PDB file of C-alpha atoms in Angstrom:
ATOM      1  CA  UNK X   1    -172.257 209.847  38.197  1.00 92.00           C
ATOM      2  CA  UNK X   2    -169.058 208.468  39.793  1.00 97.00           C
ATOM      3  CA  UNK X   3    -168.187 209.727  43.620  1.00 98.00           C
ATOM      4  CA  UNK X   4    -165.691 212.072  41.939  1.00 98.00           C
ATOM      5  CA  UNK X   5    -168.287 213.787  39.667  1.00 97.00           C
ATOM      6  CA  UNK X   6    -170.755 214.112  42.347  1.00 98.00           C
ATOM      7  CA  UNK X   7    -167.691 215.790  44.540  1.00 98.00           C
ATOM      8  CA  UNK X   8    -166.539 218.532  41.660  1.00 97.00           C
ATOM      9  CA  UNK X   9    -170.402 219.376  41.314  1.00 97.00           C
ATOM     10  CA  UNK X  10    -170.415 219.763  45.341  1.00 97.00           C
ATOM     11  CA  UNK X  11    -167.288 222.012  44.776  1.00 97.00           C
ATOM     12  CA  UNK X  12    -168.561 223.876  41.984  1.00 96.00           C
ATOM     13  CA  UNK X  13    -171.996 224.644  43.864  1.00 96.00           C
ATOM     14  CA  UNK X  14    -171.087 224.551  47.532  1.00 96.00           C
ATOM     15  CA  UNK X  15    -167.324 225.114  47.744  1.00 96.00           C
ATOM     16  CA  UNK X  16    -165.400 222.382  49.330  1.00 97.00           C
ATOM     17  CA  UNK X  17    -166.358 223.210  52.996  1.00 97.00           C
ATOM     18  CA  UNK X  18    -166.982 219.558  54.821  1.00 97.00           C
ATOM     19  CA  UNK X  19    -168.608 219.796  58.341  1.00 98.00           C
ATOM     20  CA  UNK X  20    -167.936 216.977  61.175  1.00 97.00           C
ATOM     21  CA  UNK X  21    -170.555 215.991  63.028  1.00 98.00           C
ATOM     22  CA  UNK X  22    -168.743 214.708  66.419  1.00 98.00           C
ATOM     23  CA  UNK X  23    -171.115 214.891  69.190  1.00 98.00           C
ATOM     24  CA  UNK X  24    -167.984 214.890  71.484  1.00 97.00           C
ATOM     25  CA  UNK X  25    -169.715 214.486  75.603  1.00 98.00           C
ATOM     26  CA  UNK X  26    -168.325 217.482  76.030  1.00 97.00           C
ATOM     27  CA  UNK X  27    -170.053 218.991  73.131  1.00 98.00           C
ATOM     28  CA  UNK X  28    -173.310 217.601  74.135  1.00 98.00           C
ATOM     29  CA  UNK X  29    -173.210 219.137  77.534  1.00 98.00           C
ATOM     30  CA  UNK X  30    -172.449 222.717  75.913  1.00 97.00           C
ATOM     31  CA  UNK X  31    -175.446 222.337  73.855  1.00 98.00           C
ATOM     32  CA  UNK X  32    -177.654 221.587  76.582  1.00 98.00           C
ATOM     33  CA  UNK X  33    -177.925 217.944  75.468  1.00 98.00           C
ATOM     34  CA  UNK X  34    -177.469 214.483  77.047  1.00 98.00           C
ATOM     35  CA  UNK X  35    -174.930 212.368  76.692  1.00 98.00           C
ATOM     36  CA  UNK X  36    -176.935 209.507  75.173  1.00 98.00           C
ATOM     37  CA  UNK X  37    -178.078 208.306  71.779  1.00 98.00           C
ATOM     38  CA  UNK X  38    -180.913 210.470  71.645  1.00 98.00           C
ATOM     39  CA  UNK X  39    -178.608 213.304  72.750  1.00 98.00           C
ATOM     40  CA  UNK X  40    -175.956 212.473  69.981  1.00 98.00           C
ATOM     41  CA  UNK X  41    -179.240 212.382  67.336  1.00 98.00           C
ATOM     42  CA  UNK X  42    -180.366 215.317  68.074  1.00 98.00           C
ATOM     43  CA  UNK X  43    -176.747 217.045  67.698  1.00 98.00           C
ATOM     44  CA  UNK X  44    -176.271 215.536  64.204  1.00 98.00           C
ATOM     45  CA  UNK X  45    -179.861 216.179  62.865  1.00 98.00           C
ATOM     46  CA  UNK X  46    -179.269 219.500  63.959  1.00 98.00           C
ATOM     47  CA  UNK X  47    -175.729 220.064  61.963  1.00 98.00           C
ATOM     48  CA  UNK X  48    -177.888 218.612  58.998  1.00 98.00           C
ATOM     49  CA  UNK X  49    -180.369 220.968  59.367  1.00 98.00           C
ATOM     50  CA  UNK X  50    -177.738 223.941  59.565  1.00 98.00           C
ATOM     51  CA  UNK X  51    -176.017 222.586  56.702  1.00 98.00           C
ATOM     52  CA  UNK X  52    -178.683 222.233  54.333  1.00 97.00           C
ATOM     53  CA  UNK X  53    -178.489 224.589  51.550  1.00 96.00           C
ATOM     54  CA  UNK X  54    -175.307 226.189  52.649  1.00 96.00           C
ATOM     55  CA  UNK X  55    -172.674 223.456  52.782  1.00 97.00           C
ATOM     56  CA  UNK X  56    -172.416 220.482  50.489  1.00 97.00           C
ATOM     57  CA  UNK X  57    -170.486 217.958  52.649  1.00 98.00           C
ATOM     58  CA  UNK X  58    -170.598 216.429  56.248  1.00 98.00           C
ATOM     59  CA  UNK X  59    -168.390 213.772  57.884  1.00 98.00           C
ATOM     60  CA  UNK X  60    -169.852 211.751  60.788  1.00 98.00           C
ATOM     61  CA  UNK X  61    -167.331 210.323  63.112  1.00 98.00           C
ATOM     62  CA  UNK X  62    -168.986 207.140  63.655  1.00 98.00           C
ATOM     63  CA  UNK X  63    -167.302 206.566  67.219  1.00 98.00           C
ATOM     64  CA  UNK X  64    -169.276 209.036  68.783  1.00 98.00           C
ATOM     65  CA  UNK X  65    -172.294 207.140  67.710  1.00 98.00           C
ATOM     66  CA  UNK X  66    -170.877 203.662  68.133  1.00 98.00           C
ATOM     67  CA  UNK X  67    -169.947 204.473  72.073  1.00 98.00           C
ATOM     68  CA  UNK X  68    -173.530 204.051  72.715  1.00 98.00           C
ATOM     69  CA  UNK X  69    -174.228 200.655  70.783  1.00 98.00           C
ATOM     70  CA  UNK X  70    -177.288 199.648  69.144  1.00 98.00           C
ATOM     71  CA  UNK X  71    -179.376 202.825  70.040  1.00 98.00           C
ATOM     72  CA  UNK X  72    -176.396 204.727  69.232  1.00 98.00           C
ATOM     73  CA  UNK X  73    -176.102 203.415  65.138  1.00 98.00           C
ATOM     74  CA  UNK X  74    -179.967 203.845  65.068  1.00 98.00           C
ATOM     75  CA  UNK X  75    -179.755 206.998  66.078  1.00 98.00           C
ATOM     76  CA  UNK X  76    -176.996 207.388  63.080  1.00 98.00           C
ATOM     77  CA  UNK X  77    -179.459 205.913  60.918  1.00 98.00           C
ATOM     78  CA  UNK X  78    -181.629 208.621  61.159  1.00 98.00           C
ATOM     79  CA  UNK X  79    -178.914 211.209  61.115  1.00 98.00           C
ATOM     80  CA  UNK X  80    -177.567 210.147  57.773  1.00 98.00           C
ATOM     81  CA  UNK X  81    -181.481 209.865  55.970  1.00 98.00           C
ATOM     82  CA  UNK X  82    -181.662 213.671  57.178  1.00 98.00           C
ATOM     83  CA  UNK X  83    -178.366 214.132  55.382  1.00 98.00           C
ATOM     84  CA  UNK X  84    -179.423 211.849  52.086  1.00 97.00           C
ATOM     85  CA  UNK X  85    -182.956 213.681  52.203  1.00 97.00           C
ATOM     86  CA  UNK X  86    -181.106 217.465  52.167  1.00 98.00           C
ATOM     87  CA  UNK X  87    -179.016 216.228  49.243  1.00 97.00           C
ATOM     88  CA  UNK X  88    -175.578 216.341  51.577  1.00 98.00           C
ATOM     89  CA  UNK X  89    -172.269 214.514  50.183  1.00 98.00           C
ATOM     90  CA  UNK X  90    -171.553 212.247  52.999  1.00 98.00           C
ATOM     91  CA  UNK X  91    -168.568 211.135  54.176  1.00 98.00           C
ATOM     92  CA  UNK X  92    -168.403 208.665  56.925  1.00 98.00           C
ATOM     93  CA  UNK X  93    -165.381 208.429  59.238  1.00 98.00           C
ATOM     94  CA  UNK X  94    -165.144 204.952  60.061  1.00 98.00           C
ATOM     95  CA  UNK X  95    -161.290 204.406  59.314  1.00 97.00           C
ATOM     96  CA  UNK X  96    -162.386 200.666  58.345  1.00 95.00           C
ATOM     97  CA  UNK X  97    -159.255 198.013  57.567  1.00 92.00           C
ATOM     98  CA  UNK X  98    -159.083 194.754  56.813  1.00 91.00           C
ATOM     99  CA  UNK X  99    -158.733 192.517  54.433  1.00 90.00           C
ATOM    100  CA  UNK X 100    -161.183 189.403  51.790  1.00 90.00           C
ATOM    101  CA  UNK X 101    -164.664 188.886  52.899  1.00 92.00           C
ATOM    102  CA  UNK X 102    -164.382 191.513  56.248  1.00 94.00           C
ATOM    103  CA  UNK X 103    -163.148 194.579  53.819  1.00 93.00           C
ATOM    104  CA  UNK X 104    -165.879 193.382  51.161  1.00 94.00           C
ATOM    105  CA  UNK X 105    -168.767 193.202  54.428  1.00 95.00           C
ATOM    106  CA  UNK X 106    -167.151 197.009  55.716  1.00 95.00           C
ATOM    107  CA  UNK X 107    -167.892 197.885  51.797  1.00 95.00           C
ATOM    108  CA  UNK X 108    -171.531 196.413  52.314  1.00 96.00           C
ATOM    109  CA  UNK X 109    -172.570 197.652  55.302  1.00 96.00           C
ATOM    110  CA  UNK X 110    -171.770 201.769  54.153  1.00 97.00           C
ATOM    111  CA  UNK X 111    -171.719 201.637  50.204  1.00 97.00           C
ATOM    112  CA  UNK X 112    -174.382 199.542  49.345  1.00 96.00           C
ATOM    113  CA  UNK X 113    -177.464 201.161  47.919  1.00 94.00           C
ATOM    114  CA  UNK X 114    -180.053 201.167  50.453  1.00 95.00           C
ATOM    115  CA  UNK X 115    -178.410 200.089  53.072  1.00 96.00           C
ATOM    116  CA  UNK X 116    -179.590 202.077  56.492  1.00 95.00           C
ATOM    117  CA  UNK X 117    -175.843 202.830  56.864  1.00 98.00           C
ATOM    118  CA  UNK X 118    -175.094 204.292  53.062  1.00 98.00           C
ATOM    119  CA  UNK X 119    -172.762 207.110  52.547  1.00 98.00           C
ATOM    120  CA  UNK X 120    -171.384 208.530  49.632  1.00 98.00           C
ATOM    121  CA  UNK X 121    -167.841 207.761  50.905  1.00 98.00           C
ATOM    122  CA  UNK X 122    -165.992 206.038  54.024  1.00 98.00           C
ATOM    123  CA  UNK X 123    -162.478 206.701  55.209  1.00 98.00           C
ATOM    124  CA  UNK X 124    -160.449 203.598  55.299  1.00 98.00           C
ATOM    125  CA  UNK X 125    -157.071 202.476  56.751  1.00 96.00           C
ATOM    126  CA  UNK X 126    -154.739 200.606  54.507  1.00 95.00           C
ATOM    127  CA  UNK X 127    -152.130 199.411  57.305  1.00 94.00           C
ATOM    128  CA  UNK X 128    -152.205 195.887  55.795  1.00 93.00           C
ATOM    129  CA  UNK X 129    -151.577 197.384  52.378  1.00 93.00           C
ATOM    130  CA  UNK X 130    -153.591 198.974  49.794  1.00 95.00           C
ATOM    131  CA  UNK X 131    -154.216 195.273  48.206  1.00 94.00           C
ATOM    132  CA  UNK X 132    -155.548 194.573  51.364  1.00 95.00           C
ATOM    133  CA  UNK X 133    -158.987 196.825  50.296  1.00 96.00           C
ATOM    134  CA  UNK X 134    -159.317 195.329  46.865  1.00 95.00           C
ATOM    135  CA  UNK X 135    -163.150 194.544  47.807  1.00 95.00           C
ATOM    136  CA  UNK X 136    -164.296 197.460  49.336  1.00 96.00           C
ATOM    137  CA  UNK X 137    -162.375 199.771  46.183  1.00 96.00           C
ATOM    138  CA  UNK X 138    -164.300 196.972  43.912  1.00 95.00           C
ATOM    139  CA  UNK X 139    -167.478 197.628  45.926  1.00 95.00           C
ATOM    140  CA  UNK X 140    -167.130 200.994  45.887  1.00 96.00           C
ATOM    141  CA  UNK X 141    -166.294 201.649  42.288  1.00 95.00           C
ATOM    142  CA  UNK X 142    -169.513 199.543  41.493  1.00 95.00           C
ATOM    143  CA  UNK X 143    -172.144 201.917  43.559  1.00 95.00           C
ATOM    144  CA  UNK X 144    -170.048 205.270  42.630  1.00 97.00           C
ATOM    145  CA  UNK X 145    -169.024 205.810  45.916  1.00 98.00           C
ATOM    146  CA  UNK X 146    -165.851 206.895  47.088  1.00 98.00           C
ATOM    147  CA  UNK X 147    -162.944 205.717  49.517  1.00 98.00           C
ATOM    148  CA  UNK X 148    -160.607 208.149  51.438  1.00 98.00           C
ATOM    149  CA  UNK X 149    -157.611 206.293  52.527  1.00 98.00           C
ATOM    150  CA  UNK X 150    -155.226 207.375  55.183  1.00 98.00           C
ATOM    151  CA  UNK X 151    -152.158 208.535  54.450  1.00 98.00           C
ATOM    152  CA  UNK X 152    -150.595 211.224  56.630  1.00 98.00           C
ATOM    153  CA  UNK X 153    -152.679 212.226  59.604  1.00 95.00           C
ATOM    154  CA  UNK X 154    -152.248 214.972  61.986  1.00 89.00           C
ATOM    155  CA  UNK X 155    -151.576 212.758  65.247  1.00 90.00           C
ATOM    156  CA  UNK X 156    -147.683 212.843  66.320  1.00 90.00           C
ATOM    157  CA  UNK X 157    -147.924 208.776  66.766  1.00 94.00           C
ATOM    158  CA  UNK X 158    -148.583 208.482  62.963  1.00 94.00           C
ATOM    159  CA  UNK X 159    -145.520 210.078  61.935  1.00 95.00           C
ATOM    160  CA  UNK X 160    -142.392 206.794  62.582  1.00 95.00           C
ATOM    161  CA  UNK X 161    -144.659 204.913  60.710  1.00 96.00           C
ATOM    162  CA  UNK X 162    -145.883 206.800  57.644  1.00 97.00           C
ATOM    163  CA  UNK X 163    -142.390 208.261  57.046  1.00 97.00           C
ATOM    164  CA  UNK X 164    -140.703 204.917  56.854  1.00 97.00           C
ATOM    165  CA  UNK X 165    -139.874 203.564  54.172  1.00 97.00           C
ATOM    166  CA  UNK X 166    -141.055 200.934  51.467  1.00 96.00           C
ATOM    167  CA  UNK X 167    -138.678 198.140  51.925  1.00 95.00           C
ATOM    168  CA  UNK X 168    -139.505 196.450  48.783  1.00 92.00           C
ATOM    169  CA  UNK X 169    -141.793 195.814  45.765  1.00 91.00           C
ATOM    170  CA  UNK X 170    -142.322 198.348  43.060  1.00 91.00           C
ATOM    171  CA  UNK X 171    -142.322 200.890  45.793  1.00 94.00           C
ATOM    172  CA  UNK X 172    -139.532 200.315  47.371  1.00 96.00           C
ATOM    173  CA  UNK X 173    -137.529 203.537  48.358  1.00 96.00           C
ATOM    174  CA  UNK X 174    -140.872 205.362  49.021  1.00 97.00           C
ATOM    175  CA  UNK X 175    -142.425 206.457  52.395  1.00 98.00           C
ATOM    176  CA  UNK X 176    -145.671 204.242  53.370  1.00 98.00           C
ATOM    177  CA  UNK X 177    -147.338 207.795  52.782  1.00 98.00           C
ATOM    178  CA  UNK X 178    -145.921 208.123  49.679  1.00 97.00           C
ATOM    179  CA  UNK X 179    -146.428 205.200  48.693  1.00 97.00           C
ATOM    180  CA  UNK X 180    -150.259 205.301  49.363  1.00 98.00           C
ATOM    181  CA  UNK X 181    -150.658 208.272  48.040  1.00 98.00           C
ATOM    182  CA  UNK X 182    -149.194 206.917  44.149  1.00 97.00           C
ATOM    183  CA  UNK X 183    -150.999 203.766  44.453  1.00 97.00           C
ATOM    184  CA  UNK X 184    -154.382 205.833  44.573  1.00 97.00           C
ATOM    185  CA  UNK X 185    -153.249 208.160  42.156  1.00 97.00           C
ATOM    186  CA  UNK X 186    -152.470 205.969  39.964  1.00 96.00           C
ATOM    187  CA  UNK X 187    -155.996 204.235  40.225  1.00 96.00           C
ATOM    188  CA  UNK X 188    -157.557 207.226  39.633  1.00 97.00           C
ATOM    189  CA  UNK X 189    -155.527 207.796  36.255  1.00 96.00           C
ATOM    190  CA  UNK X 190    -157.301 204.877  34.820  1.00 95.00           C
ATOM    191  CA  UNK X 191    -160.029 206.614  34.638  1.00 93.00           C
ATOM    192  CA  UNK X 192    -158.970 209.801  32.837  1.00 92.00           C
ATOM    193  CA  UNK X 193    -162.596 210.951  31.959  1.00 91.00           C
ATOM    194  CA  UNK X 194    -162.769 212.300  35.243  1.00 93.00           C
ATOM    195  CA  UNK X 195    -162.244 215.589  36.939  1.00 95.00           C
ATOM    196  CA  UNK X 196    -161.546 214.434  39.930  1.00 97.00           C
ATOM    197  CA  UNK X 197    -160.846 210.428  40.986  1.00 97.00           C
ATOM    198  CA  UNK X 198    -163.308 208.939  42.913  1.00 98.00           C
ATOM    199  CA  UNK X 199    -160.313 207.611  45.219  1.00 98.00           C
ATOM    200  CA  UNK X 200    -158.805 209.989  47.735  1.00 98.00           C
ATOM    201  CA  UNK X 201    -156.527 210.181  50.309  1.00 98.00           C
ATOM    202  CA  UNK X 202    -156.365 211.906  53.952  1.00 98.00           C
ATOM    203  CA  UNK X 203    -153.545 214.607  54.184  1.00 98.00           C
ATOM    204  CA  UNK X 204    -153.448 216.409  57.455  1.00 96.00           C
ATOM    205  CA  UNK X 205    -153.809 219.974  57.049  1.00 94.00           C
ATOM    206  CA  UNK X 206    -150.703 220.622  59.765  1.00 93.00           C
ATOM    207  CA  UNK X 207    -147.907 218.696  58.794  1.00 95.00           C
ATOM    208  CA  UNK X 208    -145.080 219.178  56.812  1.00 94.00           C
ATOM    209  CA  UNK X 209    -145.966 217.326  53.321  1.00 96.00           C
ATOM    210  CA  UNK X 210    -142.964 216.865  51.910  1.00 95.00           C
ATOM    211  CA  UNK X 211    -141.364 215.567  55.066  1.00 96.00           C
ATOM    212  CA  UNK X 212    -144.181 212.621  54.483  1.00 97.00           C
ATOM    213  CA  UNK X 213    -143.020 211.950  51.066  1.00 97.00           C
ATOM    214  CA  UNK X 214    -145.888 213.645  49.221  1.00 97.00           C
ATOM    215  CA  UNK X 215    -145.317 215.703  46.381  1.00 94.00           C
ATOM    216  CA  UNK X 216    -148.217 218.251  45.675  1.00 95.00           C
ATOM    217  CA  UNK X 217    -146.267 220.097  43.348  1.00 92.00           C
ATOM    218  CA  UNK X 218    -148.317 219.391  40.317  1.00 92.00           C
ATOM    219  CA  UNK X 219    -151.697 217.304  39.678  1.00 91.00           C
ATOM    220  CA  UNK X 220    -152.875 215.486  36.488  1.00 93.00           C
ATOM    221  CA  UNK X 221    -154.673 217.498  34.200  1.00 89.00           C
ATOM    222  CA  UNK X 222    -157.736 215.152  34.644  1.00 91.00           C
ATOM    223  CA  UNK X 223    -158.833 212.319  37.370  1.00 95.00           C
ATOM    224  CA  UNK X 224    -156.942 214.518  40.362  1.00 97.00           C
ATOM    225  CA  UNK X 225    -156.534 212.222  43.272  1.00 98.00           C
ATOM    226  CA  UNK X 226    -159.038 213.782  45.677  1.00 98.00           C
ATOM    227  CA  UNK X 227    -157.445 214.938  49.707  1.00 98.00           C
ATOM    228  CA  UNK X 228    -159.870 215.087  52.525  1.00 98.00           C
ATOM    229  CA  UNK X 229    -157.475 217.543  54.544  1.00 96.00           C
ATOM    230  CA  UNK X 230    -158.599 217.405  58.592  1.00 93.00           C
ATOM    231  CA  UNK X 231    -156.970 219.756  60.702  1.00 87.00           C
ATOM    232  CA  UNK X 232    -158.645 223.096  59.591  1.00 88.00           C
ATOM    233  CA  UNK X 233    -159.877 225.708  62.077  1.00 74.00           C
ATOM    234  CA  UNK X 234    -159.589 224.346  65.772  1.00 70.00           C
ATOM    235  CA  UNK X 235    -156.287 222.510  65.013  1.00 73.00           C
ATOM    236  CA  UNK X 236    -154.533 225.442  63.322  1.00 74.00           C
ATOM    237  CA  UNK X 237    -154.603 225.363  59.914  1.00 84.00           C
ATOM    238  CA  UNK X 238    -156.003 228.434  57.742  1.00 89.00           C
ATOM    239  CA  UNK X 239    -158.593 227.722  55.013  1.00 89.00           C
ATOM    240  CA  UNK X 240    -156.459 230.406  53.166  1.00 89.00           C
ATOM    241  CA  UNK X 241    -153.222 228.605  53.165  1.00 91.00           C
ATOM    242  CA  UNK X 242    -155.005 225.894  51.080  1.00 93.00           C
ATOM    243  CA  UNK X 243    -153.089 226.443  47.818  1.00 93.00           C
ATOM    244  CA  UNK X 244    -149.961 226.867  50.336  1.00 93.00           C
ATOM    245  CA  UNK X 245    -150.380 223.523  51.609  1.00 93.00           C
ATOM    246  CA  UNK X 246    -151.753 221.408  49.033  1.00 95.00           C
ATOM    247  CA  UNK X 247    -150.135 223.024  45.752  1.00 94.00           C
ATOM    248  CA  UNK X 248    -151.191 221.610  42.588  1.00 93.00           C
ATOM    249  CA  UNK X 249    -154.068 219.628  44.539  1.00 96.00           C
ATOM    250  CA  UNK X 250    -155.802 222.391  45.743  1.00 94.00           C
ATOM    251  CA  UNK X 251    -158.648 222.167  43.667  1.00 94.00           C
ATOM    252  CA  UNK X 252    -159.264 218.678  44.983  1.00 96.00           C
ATOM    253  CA  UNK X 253    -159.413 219.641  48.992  1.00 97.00           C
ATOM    254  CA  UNK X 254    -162.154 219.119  51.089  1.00 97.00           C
ATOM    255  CA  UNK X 255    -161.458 221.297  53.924  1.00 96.00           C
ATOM    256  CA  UNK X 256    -162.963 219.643  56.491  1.00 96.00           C
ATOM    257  CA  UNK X 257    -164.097 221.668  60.293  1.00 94.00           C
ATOM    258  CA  UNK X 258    -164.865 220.073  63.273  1.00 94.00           C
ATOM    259  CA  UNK X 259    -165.052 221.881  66.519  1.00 92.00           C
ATOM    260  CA  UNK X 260    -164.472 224.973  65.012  1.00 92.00           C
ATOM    261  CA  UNK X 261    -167.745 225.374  63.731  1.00 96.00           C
ATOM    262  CA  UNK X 262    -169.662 222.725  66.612  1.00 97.00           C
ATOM    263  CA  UNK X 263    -168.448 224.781  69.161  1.00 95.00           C
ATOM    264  CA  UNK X 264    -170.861 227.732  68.056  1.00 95.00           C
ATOM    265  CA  UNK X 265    -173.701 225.925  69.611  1.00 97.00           C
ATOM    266  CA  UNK X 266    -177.040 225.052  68.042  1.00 96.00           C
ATOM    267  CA  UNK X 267    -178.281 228.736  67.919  1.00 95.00           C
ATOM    268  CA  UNK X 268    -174.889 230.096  66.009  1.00 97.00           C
ATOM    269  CA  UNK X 269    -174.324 226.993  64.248  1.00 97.00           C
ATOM    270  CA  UNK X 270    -176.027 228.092  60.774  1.00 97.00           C
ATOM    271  CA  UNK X 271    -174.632 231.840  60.542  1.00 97.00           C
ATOM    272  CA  UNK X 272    -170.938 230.323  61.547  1.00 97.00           C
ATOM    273  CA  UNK X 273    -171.403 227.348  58.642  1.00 97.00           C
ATOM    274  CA  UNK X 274    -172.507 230.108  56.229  1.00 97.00           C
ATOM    275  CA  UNK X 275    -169.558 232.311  57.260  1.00 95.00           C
ATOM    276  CA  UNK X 276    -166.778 229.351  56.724  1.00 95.00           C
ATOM    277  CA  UNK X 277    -168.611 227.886  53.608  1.00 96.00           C
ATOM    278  CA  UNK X 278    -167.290 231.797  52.363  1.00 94.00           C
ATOM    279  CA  UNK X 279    -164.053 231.542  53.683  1.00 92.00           C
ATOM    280  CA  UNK X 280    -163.313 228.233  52.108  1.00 93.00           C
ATOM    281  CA  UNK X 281    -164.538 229.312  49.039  1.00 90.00           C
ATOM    282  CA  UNK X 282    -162.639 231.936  48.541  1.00 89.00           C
ATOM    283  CA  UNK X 283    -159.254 229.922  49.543  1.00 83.00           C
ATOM    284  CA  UNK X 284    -160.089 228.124  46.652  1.00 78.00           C
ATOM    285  CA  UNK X 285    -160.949 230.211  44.009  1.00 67.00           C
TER     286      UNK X 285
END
């Protein structure tokens, strides 16, 4: 099955509620945890754990697990066999870039079967174009995995740069979001078999769409260019807005909670997972 399969069965089984797993120091402390590898291990095997049956999709920020180096990614390691082993969707947050042989080793290193690092998926950062990743989207296309790229994200910096505008090419006139956002939607259609594409893009659940040059309006019938929406719960968005904010894409949204549900702590962590894996599933319909 390609990534976008294996996401509409997670949808039609689990909803399309996607839990971080950030073990934030902060976070750590509040669970009565260090703030070490072993501390950030135990957080994420717990999430797993809470997870399991319930929800069908966590997102590891890798950076939490990267501050503490080598002990840090083996501690990952064993965080991400837990998820494999409960039969989660995985999505790692990596925001990876570059371009040749580096993009093609990023590609290696999380989408290669086997490899102590595979995910399902990895969110990568086109700032060097969408060319840039043609080994990684190869990569990824051959293991049926999937690629989130970013488009328009929730942090004020973002916004100068993904409004602008296309200068020239076959794109010229639209915004660098905009412009993202047709290039994988246009991928996706050649694959028209599909549900949903097995390339997606990251759309901020708090911003303005439109302003970003995304139009939502209406989605292909088939091979709908999936949206891995942050910015749910803690941020401000509400999970029943979705069809609001994402329009004829809504049935492609991973709504994705972070602190939100974390904050609950390890005891509350299961009944608050179960409570906003009904909420989002309801939003969608």
């Amino acid at each position: 099955m390609s990534f976008g399969d294996r996401l509409d069965a997670v949808f039609t089984a689990r909803g399309p509620l996607c839990v971080g797993i950030d073990p934030h120091a902060w976070l750590l402390t509040d669970w009565g945890l260090p703030d070490s590898a072993a501390g950030a291990e135990s957080f994420g095997r717990t999430v797993v754990e809470a997870c399991a049956g319930q929800a069908g999709i966590v997102k590891p920020q890798v950076a939490f697990y990267e501050r503490f180096g080598s002990a840090g990614y083996a501690a990952l390691e064993r965080v991400l066999a837990d998820a494999r082993a409960a039969g989660l969707l995985v999505i790692a947050d990596v925001k990876r870039g570059d371009l040749g042989t580096s993009a093609e080793a990023y590609g290696q290193a999380w989408l290669s079967g086997g490899s102590p690092l595979e995910v399902d998926a990895i969110t990568v950062n086109a700032y060097m174009g969408v060319g840039s990743l043609a080994a990684v989207i190869g990569q990824a296309e051959r293991e049926s995995k999937g690629l989130f790229l970013l488009a328009a994200t929730s942090n004020p910096e973002a916004e100068a740069i993904q409004q602008a505008v296309v200068a020239g090419g076959g794109q010229a006139g639209l915004t660098v979001a905009g412009a993202i956002f047709q290039d994988v939607a246009a991928r996706n259609a050649e694959h028209p078999a599909h549900t949903i594409g097995s390339l997606g893009v990251v759309l901020g659940a708090t911003l303005d769409l439109a302003a970003f040059g995304v139009d939502l309006a209406v989605a292909p019938a088939r091979a709908i260019t999936p949206i891995l929406a942050p910015g749910f719960g803690h941020q401000g968005a509400k999970v029943a807005d979705v069809r609001n904010l994402y329009g004829g894409y809504a049935q492609g949204v991973i709504v994705s909670e972070s602190r939100s549900v974390l904050s609950a702590g390890p005891r509350r962590i299961a009944e608050t997972i179960a409570r906003r894996v009904l909420e989002a599933g309801a939003a969608r319909g």
